[in-house]
Amino acid sequence: MEVKRKLTVGLGLLMSITMCFHITESRDTALHRVGGGRYTWVPNVNFTDWASHEHFYKGDWLYFGFDKHIYNVLEVNKTSYENCIEEGFIYNITRGGRDVFQLLEARSYYFLSGRGFCFQGMKVAINVEEPAQAPQLVLSASNEAFPSFRMSHTIRLLLLASSLTWTLIFQKH
């Protein structure tokens, strides 16, 4: 009975912490739909124009929507991008036709579709910047029970594991 009570107290403490505080970064990441729509990784779209109206920051995501049986998405270097060379690509993003790619570094990224479609305009260069201010952890009060996805699942699991470990280690028999 004592173990059950301690476990209940530990879980209650964890839930209280989660409900009262949430961890946010100074800037939320963004999902950019390449070309501007749901399925716009297709020929004859001006991806250069689209990219010029977007702001890409480290941690953001790119969404490529396309028919995987016809098109693909390859990350390439600048020379391959400029010359539509698909051989020797850096990374093949193609999985299911609704694919995402996280921009993990502040640098230029280059993507193209092989099979000759690059010559029909299926390529895009993305210039990724550091966020305006460095991400920092901020504790802020909240009335929400579990605030959206601002607190990552990893952090929640770590808090849960810590709470359970603490409860089990320090229990008295």
Backbone as ProteinMPNN parsed JSONL, in Angstrom:
{"seq_chain_A": "MEVKRKLTVGLGLLMSITMCFHITESRDTALHRVGGGRYTWVPNVNFTDWASHEHFYKGDWLYFGFDKHIYNVLEVNKTSYENCIEEGFIYNITRGGRDVFQLLEARSYYFLSGRGFCFQGMKVAINVEEPAQAPQLVLSASNEAFPSFRMSHTIRLLLLASSLTWTLIFQKH", "coords_chain_A": {"N_chain_A": [[0.832, -1.191, 0.0], [1.99, 1.204, 0.742], [3.889, 1.612, -1.305], [2.216, 2.03, -3.489], [0.986, 4.41, -2.72], [3.197, 6.162, -2.688], [3.943, 6.025, -5.359], [1.693, 7.142, -6.532], [1.827, 9.724, -5.421], [4.24, 10.563, -6.568], [3.622, 10.522, -9.336], [1.554, 12.377, -9.313], [2.948, 14.669, -8.562], [4.603, 14.953, -10.798], [2.648, 15.428, -12.785], [1.596, 17.822, -11.825], [3.776, 19.56, -12.072], [4.069, 19.518, -14.848], [1.611, 20.637, -15.632], [1.711, 23.19, -14.538], [3.974, 24.457, -15.509], [5.628, 25.051, -18.589], [8.059, 24.285, -21.058], [9.552, 26.388, -23.337], [11.011, 27.382, -26.428], [12.662, 30.326, -27.583], [11.811, 30.799, -30.142], [9.478, 29.208, -32.139], [9.727, 26.329, -34.243], [9.229, 26.146, -37.796], [7.092, 24.787, -40.364], [7.674, 24.481, -43.68], [5.985, 24.397, -46.639], [7.142, 23.211, -49.493], [7.093, 25.042, -52.38], [4.677, 26.023, -51.715], [2.2, 24.717, -51.436], [0.167, 21.753, -50.807], [0.776, 19.559, -52.496], [3.029, 20.383, -54.222], [5.55, 19.906, -55.267], [6.44, 19.777, -58.128], [6.906, 19.908, -61.757], [7.618, 23.03, -63.47], [7.107, 24.991, -61.536], [7.925, 27.969, -59.905], [10.315, 27.711, -57.909], [12.414, 29.199, -56.936], [11.378, 31.78, -56.723], [9.371, 31.244, -54.821], [10.968, 30.457, -52.577], [12.278, 32.85, -52.104], [10.429, 34.374, -50.781], [10.174, 33.286, -48.333], [11.353, 32.713, -44.973], [13.925, 30.977, -43.644], [14.951, 29.142, -40.881], [17.339, 27.708, -38.635], [16.466, 24.521, -37.546], [13.914, 24.544, -38.582], [11.455, 22.92, -40.731], [11.175, 21.319, -43.911], [8.596, 20.543, -46.15], [7.869, 18.246, -48.596], [5.635, 17.582, -51.061], [4.528, 15.171, -53.308], [4.224, 12.971, -56.196], [5.498, 9.965, -55.609], [6.098, 7.98, -57.409], [6.766, 9.168, -59.71], [8.374, 11.484, -59.266], [11.271, 12.561, -57.316], [13.176, 13.547, -54.39], [16.194, 14.962, -53.879], [18.959, 15.801, -51.891], [21.59, 17.85, -52.775], [24.914, 19.048, -53.719], [26.086, 22.448, -54.329], [27.16, 22.714, -56.969], [26.086, 20.472, -58.292], [23.417, 21.161, -58.075], [23.285, 23.533, -59.622], [23.851, 22.485, -62.131], [22.025, 20.474, -62.536], [22.663, 17.783, -61.761], [22.179, 14.584, -60.745], [23.538, 12.337, -59.836], [25.68, 11.141, -57.268], [24.459, 12.383, -55.109], [23.794, 13.964, -51.9], [21.852, 13.208, -50.003], [18.981, 11.171, -50.142], [15.818, 12.142, -49.939], [13.391, 11.11, -50.512], [10.652, 9.213, -49.566], [7.803, 8.576, -49.076], [6.364, 10.319, -50.623], [5.179, 12.356, -49.307], [7.083, 13.965, -47.772], [9.396, 14.998, -45.209], [12.016, 17.216, -44.197], [14.45, 18.155, -41.964], [15.99, 21.221, -41.26], [18.938, 21.41, -40.027], [21.247, 22.877, -39.719], [22.681, 26.166, -39.965], [23.017, 27.137, -43.022], [23.48, 26.906, -46.606], [21.203, 24.937, -48.422], [20.61, 22.547, -50.975], [18.3, 21.253, -53.255], [16.933, 18.877, -55.541], [14.944, 17.361, -58.14], [15.461, 14.284, -59.609], [15.755, 12.244, -62.586], [15.496, 13.792, -64.825], [13.716, 15.859, -64.314], [14.67, 18.071, -62.998], [15.601, 19.801, -64.936], [13.246, 20.89, -65.737], [12.677, 22.714, -63.892], [12.42, 21.701, -61.323], [13.868, 22.235, -58.731], [15.388, 23.595, -55.825], [16.895, 26.104, -53.865], [17.828, 26.65, -50.576], [18.364, 28.987, -48.12], [19.5, 28.896, -44.961], [19.189, 30.427, -41.844], [20.554, 31.408, -38.634], [18.442, 31.577, -35.757], [16.952, 34.761, -34.823], [17.525, 35.456, -32.16], [19.456, 33.555, -29.896], [18.231, 30.294, -29.159], [16.624, 29.745, -26.065], [15.898, 28.28, -22.921], [12.84, 28.761, -21.367], [10.885, 29.141, -18.544], [7.488, 29.222, -18.099], [4.428, 30.174, -16.656], [1.373, 28.332, -16.948], [-2.052, 27.715, -17.724], [-2.939, 25.598, -19.079], [-3.538, 22.115, -19.353], [-1.844, 20.177, -20.645], [0.293, 21.655, -22.463], [0.134, 21.932, -25.799], [2.607, 21.054, -28.118], [4.795, 22.18, -27.054], [6.415, 21.401, -24.938], [8.689, 18.974, -25.323], [8.185, 15.513, -26.192], [10.256, 13.942, -25.309], [11.315, 15.346, -23.121], [9.123, 15.229, -21.396], [9.004, 12.431, -21.006], [11.474, 12.039, -19.764], [11.088, 13.483, -17.399], [9.008, 11.958, -16.292], [10.298, 9.454, -16.028], [12.335, 10.176, -14.224], [10.83, 10.921, -12.001], [9.519, 8.497, -11.368], [11.759, 6.862, -10.884], [12.909, 8.194, -8.698], [10.856, 7.842, -6.833], [10.806, 5.042, -6.557], [13.441, 4.442, -5.696], [13.776, 5.812, -3.287], [11.848, 4.797, -1.626], [10.57, 3.423, 1.378], [10.664, 0.282, 2.935]], "CA_chain_A": [[0.0, 0.0, 0.0], [2.904, 2.35, 0.83], [4.473, 1.794, -2.635], [1.167, 2.601, -4.327], [0.82, 5.807, -2.31], [4.366, 6.917, -3.151], [3.855, 6.111, -6.807], [0.633, 8.112, -6.803], [2.361, 11.049, -5.091], [5.246, 10.898, -7.584], [2.935, 10.853, -10.587], [0.83, 13.635, -9.086], [3.951, 15.733, -8.611], [4.982, 15.113, -12.201], [1.54, 16.071, -13.504], [1.496, 19.207, -11.366], [4.865, 20.31, -12.704], [3.743, 19.637, -16.266], [0.48, 21.547, -15.814], [2.018, 24.545, -14.098], [5.058, 25.047, -16.277], [6.034, 24.396, -19.822], [9.331, 24.776, -21.564], [9.454, 26.845, -24.716], [12.163, 28.056, -26.987], [12.301, 31.696, -27.909], [11.184, 30.789, -31.456], [8.982, 27.906, -32.553], [10.14, 25.956, -35.587], [8.163, 26.27, -38.798], [7.007, 23.819, -41.447], [7.555, 25.174, -44.97], [5.516, 23.537, -47.733], [7.953, 23.609, -50.645], [6.232, 25.448, -53.482], [3.545, 26.731, -51.135], [0.972, 23.94, -51.305], [0.243, 20.4, -50.272], [1.461, 18.713, -53.473], [3.569, 21.347, -55.184], [6.878, 19.546, -55.779], [6.091, 19.384, -59.493], [7.581, 20.753, -62.75], [7.107, 24.347, -63.876], [6.818, 25.87, -60.398], [9.086, 28.822, -59.67], [10.739, 27.476, -56.527], [13.283, 30.311, -56.542], [10.479, 32.842, -56.274], [8.756, 30.797, -53.572], [11.973, 30.507, -51.507], [12.646, 34.246, -51.816], [9.403, 34.947, -49.911], [10.193, 32.532, -47.077], [12.518, 32.875, -44.094], [14.258, 29.658, -43.123], [15.815, 29.2, -39.711], [17.839, 26.448, -38.101], [15.439, 23.794, -36.82], [12.686, 24.494, -39.376], [11.229, 21.721, -41.529], [10.66, 21.438, -45.276], [7.638, 19.499, -46.536], [7.801, 18.022, -50.032], [4.485, 16.765, -51.433], [4.71, 14.81, -54.713], [3.952, 11.593, -56.573], [6.785, 9.277, -55.46], [6.323, 7.093, -58.55], [7.243, 9.986, -60.826], [9.403, 12.43, -58.831], [12.009, 12.283, -56.097], [13.812, 14.727, -53.796], [17.575, 14.672, -53.535], [19.811, 16.902, -51.436], [22.818, 17.837, -53.573], [25.786, 20.203, -53.479], [25.773, 23.614, -55.165], [27.511, 22.44, -58.366], [25.066, 19.552, -58.815], [22.185, 21.948, -58.168], [23.384, 24.452, -60.755], [23.944, 21.734, -63.384], [21.022, 19.393, -62.518], [23.339, 16.488, -61.698], [21.605, 13.818, -59.635], [24.488, 11.344, -59.352], [26.523, 11.616, -56.173], [23.673, 13.223, -54.204], [24.141, 13.894, -50.485], [20.828, 12.471, -49.271], [17.72, 10.95, -50.851], [14.737, 12.426, -48.998], [12.192, 10.418, -50.985], [10.163, 8.075, -48.791], [6.435, 8.225, -49.414], [5.704, 11.35, -51.421], [4.833, 13.446, -48.384], [8.304, 13.813, -46.995], [9.893, 16.169, -44.498], [13.459, 17.314, -44.023], [14.734, 19.205, -40.989], [17.15, 22.073, -41.528], [19.63, 21.347, -38.744], [22.391, 23.79, -39.682], [22.539, 27.441, -40.666], [23.845, 27.057, -44.229], [22.674, 26.747, -47.816], [20.818, 23.578, -48.799], [20.212, 22.465, -52.382], [17.471, 20.083, -53.527], [16.438, 18.754, -56.914], [14.312, 16.109, -58.527], [16.215, 13.64, -60.687], [14.979, 11.687, -63.703], [15.318, 14.832, -65.838], [12.762, 16.894, -63.914], [15.392, 19.273, -62.577], [15.659, 20.69, -66.096], [11.922, 21.506, -65.855], [12.53, 23.644, -62.775], [12.224, 21.059, -60.016], [15.025, 22.388, -57.864], [15.23, 24.735, -54.929], [18.002, 26.424, -52.965], [17.307, 27.157, -49.314], [19.385, 29.611, -47.283], [19.055, 28.769, -43.574], [19.836, 31.36, -40.92], [20.39, 31.217, -37.189], [17.329, 32.4, -35.265], [17.325, 36.134, -34.471], [18.212, 35.351, -30.879], [19.749, 32.159, -29.617], [17.18, 29.629, -28.39], [16.874, 29.618, -24.636], [14.793, 27.663, -22.209], [12.089, 29.716, -20.571], [9.774, 28.564, -17.806], [6.398, 30.164, -18.024], [3.229, 29.599, -16.062], [0.341, 28.021, -17.932], [-3.259, 27.098, -17.19], [-3.248, 24.447, -19.905], [-3.165, 20.853, -18.719], [-0.65, 19.723, -21.348], [0.379, 22.653, -23.524], [0.447, 21.492, -27.155], [3.856, 20.328, -28.254], [5.901, 23.046, -26.651], [7.324, 20.58, -24.16], [8.894, 17.803, -26.168], [7.859, 14.224, -25.6], [11.461, 13.467, -24.643], [11.401, 15.988, -21.814], [8.06, 14.642, -20.564], [9.41, 11.089, -20.627], [12.558, 12.164, -18.789], [10.482, 13.873, -16.124], [8.287, 10.802, -15.787], [11.279, 8.461, -15.599], [12.984, 10.702, -13.021], [9.869, 10.847, -10.906], [9.344, 7.098, -11.004], [13.016, 6.402, -10.305], [13.013, 8.806, -7.373], [9.864, 7.2, -5.974], [11.199, 3.675, -6.278], [14.717, 4.397, -4.981], [13.677, 6.351, -1.93], [10.727, 4.22, -0.882], [10.951, 2.652, 2.563], [9.892, -0.966, 3.02]], "C_chain_A": [[0.877, 1.255, 0.0], [3.521, 2.657, -0.536], [3.455, 2.462, -3.552], [0.961, 4.078, -4.004], [1.977, 6.659, -2.827], [4.362, 7.08, -4.668], [2.806, 7.14, -7.22], [1.115, 9.532, -6.526], [3.361, 11.489, -6.15], [4.617, 11.295, -8.902], [2.155, 12.148, -10.464], [1.77, 14.826, -9.155], [4.364, 16.007, -10.049], [3.887, 15.827, -12.984], [1.398, 17.53, -13.095], [2.561, 20.08, -12.009], [4.543, 20.553, -14.165], [2.624, 20.63, -16.501], [0.844, 22.989, -15.484], [3.065, 25.234, -14.964], [5.215, 24.318, -17.596], [7.278, 25.08, -20.337], [9.14, 25.187, -23.01], [10.796, 27.386, -25.168], [11.711, 29.443, -27.393], [11.643, 31.792, -29.283], [10.74, 29.371, -31.781], [9.483, 27.603, -33.956], [8.938, 26.028, -36.523], [8.244, 25.124, -39.794], [6.757, 24.592, -42.729], [7.13, 24.161, -46.029], [6.195, 24.011, -49.018], [7.041, 23.85, -51.847], [4.964, 26.128, -53.005], [2.278, 25.941, -50.933], [1.219, 22.543, -50.786], [1.012, 19.454, -51.199], [2.043, 19.599, -54.568], [5.028, 21.087, -55.559], [6.638, 18.907, -57.143], [6.838, 20.291, -60.471], [6.865, 22.093, -62.94], [6.566, 25.195, -62.727], [8.079, 26.688, -60.165], [9.497, 28.714, -58.195], [11.679, 28.573, -56.033], [12.455, 31.464, -56.022], [9.828, 32.476, -54.941], [9.735, 30.947, -52.414], [12.336, 31.94, -51.133], [11.632, 34.932, -50.892], [9.312, 34.246, -48.554], [11.433, 32.912, -46.273], [12.751, 31.529, -43.425], [15.255, 29.8, -41.985], [16.205, 27.787, -39.282], [16.735, 25.796, -37.261], [14.12, 23.697, -37.565], [12.639, 23.198, -40.185], [10.768, 22.103, -42.922], [9.715, 20.266, -45.515], [7.604, 19.432, -48.056], [6.616, 17.096, -50.297], [4.547, 16.473, -52.926], [4.306, 13.358, -54.941], [5.288, 10.848, -56.577], [7.098, 8.328, -56.619], [6.885, 7.856, -59.749], [8.457, 10.827, -60.413], [10.169, 11.89, -57.631], [12.589, 13.594, -55.565], [15.199, 14.31, -53.329], [18.254, 15.928, -53.007], [21.128, 16.758, -52.181], [23.703, 19.021, -53.176], [25.466, 21.311, -54.495], [26.055, 23.352, -56.65], [26.477, 21.511, -59.012], [23.739, 20.269, -58.985], [22.187, 22.818, -59.422], [23.342, 23.727, -62.094], [22.956, 20.568, -63.485], [21.665, 18.011, -62.591], [22.806, 15.729, -60.482], [22.553, 12.761, -59.08], [25.34, 11.957, -58.241], [25.785, 12.531, -55.206], [24.12, 13.014, -52.752], [23.155, 13.003, -49.737], [19.565, 12.363, -50.121], [16.591, 11.084, -49.832], [13.501, 11.589, -49.298], [11.869, 9.212, -50.115], [8.765, 7.697, -49.279], [5.697, 9.239, -50.246], [5.149, 12.494, -50.603], [5.951, 13.455, -47.357], [8.772, 15.12, -46.377], [11.401, 16.069, -44.322], [13.71, 18.438, -43.04], [16.039, 19.914, -41.323], [17.919, 22.238, -40.217], [20.794, 22.32, -38.611], [22.05, 25.085, -40.404], [23.54, 27.427, -41.822], [22.91, 27.001, -45.432], [22.442, 25.264, -48.079], [20.349, 23.626, -50.253], [19.463, 21.155, -52.619], [17.072, 20.078, -54.994], [15.706, 17.431, -57.072], [15.101, 15.562, -59.698], [15.284, 13.231, -61.819], [14.66, 12.742, -64.763], [14.409, 15.979, -65.431], [13.428, 18.168, -63.401], [15.442, 20.289, -63.717], [14.317, 21.369, -66.372], [11.623, 22.378, -64.633], [12.362, 23.02, -61.405], [13.522, 21.05, -59.222], [14.807, 23.635, -57.026], [16.477, 24.862, -54.057], [17.401, 27.101, -51.73], [18.467, 27.721, -48.508], [18.866, 29.651, -45.847], [19.894, 29.67, -42.678], [19.693, 30.892, -39.48], [19.169, 32.026, -36.774], [17.828, 33.766, -34.816], [18.026, 36.194, -33.124], [18.392, 33.876, -30.584], [18.614, 31.528, -28.819], [17.578, 29.515, -26.929], [15.659, 28.99, -23.996], [14.146, 28.701, -21.31], [10.987, 28.956, -19.847], [8.681, 29.605, -17.736], [5.168, 29.47, -17.473], [2.19, 29.38, -17.145], [-0.853, 27.4, -17.239], [-3.645, 25.862, -17.983], [-2.776, 23.173, -19.216], [-1.89, 20.287, -19.336], [-0.494, 20.599, -22.576], [0.962, 22.112, -24.817], [1.73, 20.68, -27.223], [5.043, 21.178, -27.842], [6.893, 22.303, -25.762], [7.479, 19.282, -24.938], [8.526, 16.527, -25.422], [9.052, 13.669, -24.839], [11.57, 14.053, -23.252], [10.333, 15.419, -20.885], [8.447, 13.248, -20.096], [10.538, 11.114, -19.597], [12.023, 12.563, -17.424], [9.745, 12.7, -15.496], [9.251, 9.755, -15.251], [11.984, 8.903, -14.32], [12.08, 10.58, -11.819], [9.687, 9.412, -10.43], [10.593, 6.534, -10.341], [13.17, 6.919, -8.88], [12.077, 8.109, -6.397], [10.306, 5.797, -5.598], [12.486, 3.571, -5.473], [14.557, 4.802, -3.525], [12.503, 5.813, -1.131], [11.273, 3.436, 0.304], [10.063, 1.424, 2.64], [9.341, -1.145, 4.403]], "O_chain_A": [[0.554, 2.245, -0.655], [3.665, 3.825, -0.898], [3.805, 3.366, -4.311], [0.783, 4.898, -4.904], [1.76, 7.754, -3.345], [4.727, 8.131, -5.194], [3.019, 7.914, -8.153], [0.844, 10.444, -7.308], [3.346, 12.641, -6.585], [5.02, 12.28, -9.519], [2.1, 12.933, -11.41], [1.437, 15.862, -9.731], [4.462, 17.162, -10.465], [4.175, 16.735, -13.764], [1.11, 18.383, -13.934], [2.285, 21.2, -12.439], [4.72, 21.663, -14.669], [2.671, 21.393, -17.467], [0.321, 23.913, -16.106], [3.04, 26.453, -15.129], [4.964, 23.117, -17.696], [7.521, 26.263, -20.098], [8.622, 24.414, -23.817], [11.616, 27.799, -24.348], [10.515, 29.701, -27.53], [10.974, 32.786, -29.564], [11.537, 28.436, -31.705], [9.647, 28.512, -34.769], [7.787, 25.978, -36.089], [9.312, 24.564, -40.039], [5.746, 25.282, -42.855], [7.834, 23.184, -46.281], [5.868, 25.068, -49.558], [6.308, 22.956, -52.27], [4.25, 26.743, -53.798], [1.345, 26.447, -50.309], [2.328, 22.195, -50.38], [1.81, 18.641, -50.733], [1.588, 19.561, -55.712], [5.679, 21.969, -56.118], [6.633, 17.685, -57.293], [7.351, 21.335, -60.068], [5.688, 22.254, -62.618], [5.672, 26.019, -62.923], [9.185, 26.151, -60.222], [9.082, 29.515, -57.357], [11.732, 28.846, -54.833], [12.786, 32.062, -54.998], [9.746, 33.309, -54.038], [9.379, 31.502, -51.374], [12.664, 32.218, -49.979], [11.943, 35.959, -50.288], [8.463, 34.586, -47.73], [12.432, 33.373, -46.826], [11.88, 31.01, -42.727], [16.269, 30.487, -42.109], [15.492, 26.816, -39.537], [16.149, 26.429, -36.384], [13.284, 22.86, -37.226], [13.633, 22.483, -40.308], [10.056, 23.091, -43.099], [10.004, 19.135, -45.125], [7.343, 20.433, -48.724], [6.59, 15.961, -49.819], [4.611, 17.399, -53.735], [4.074, 12.61, -53.991], [6.119, 11.077, -57.456], [8.247, 7.917, -56.787], [7.414, 7.257, -60.686], [9.454, 10.873, -61.134], [9.775, 10.9, -57.014], [12.497, 14.629, -56.224], [15.349, 13.42, -52.493], [18.138, 16.998, -53.605], [21.715, 15.676, -52.216], [23.294, 19.883, -52.399], [24.664, 21.112, -55.407], [25.253, 23.738, -57.501], [26.048, 21.741, -60.142], [23.012, 20.008, -59.944], [21.219, 22.838, -60.182], [22.857, 24.276, -63.084], [23.038, 19.765, -64.414], [21.255, 17.171, -63.392], [22.959, 16.169, -59.343], [22.377, 12.329, -57.941], [25.674, 13.141, -58.278], [26.406, 13.367, -54.55], [24.747, 12.006, -52.427], [23.553, 12.153, -48.941], [19.135, 13.336, -50.739], [16.432, 10.228, -48.961], [12.658, 11.387, -48.424], [12.691, 8.312, -49.944], [8.572, 6.616, -49.834], [4.519, 9.049, -50.552], [4.698, 13.497, -51.157], [5.781, 13.009, -46.222], [8.575, 16.2, -46.936], [11.975, 14.98, -44.302], [13.242, 19.557, -43.247], [17.051, 19.282, -41.628], [17.591, 23.098, -39.4], [21.275, 22.561, -37.504], [21.239, 25.102, -41.33], [24.734, 27.667, -41.638], [21.689, 27.044, -45.281], [23.356, 24.446, -47.975], [19.769, 24.615, -50.7], [19.931, 20.083, -52.234], [16.897, 21.129, -55.61], [15.832, 16.519, -56.255], [15.38, 16.276, -60.662], [14.194, 13.777, -61.992], [13.686, 12.614, -65.505], [14.339, 16.983, -66.14], [12.804, 19.228, -63.377], [15.336, 21.494, -63.488], [14.254, 22.318, -67.153], [10.474, 22.733, -64.373], [12.18, 23.736, -60.42], [14.178, 20.02, -59.061], [14.148, 24.587, -57.441], [17.032, 23.871, -53.581], [16.574, 28.006, -51.84], [19.442, 27.018, -48.241], [17.904, 30.359, -45.551], [21.123, 29.678, -42.74], [18.823, 30.084, -39.156], [18.886, 33.062, -37.377], [18.999, 33.915, -34.468], [19.016, 36.91, -32.969], [17.571, 33.048, -30.98], [18.087, 32.154, -27.899], [18.729, 29.223, -26.604], [14.534, 29.148, -24.47], [14.827, 29.426, -20.585], [10.236, 28.208, -20.473], [8.93, 30.748, -17.353], [4.903, 28.31, -17.79], [2.12, 30.123, -18.124], [-0.696, 26.645, -16.279], [-4.576, 25.15, -17.607], [-1.729, 23.163, -18.569], [-0.952, 19.953, -18.613], [-1.084, 20.318, -23.619], [2.164, 21.864, -24.905], [1.91, 19.726, -26.466], [6.174, 20.912, -28.249], [8.094, 22.56, -25.834], [6.499, 18.577, -25.181], [8.551, 16.472, -24.192], [8.877, 12.993, -23.825], [11.884, 13.338, -22.3], [10.607, 15.154, -19.715], [8.249, 12.907, -18.93], [10.555, 10.307, -18.667], [12.463, 12.034, -16.403], [9.851, 12.476, -14.291], [9.057, 9.227, -14.156], [12.206, 8.088, -13.425], [12.518, 10.179, -10.74], [9.699, 9.145, -9.228], [10.5, 5.81, -9.349], [13.52, 6.167, -7.971], [12.46, 7.818, -5.264], [10.192, 5.403, -4.437], [12.603, 2.677, -4.634], [15.148, 4.188, -2.636], [12.198, 6.334, -0.058], [12.35, 2.846, 0.212], [8.852, 1.511, 2.435], [8.663, -2.135, 4.674]]}, "name": "protein", "num_of_chains": 1, "seq": "MEVKRKLTVGLGLLMSITMCFHITESRDTALHRVGGGRYTWVPNVNFTDWASHEHFYKGDWLYFGFDKHIYNVLEVNKTSYENCIEEGFIYNITRGGRDVFQLLEARSYYFLSGRGFCFQGMKVAINVEEPAQAPQLVLSASNEAFPSFRMSHTIRLLLLASSLTWTLIFQKH"}
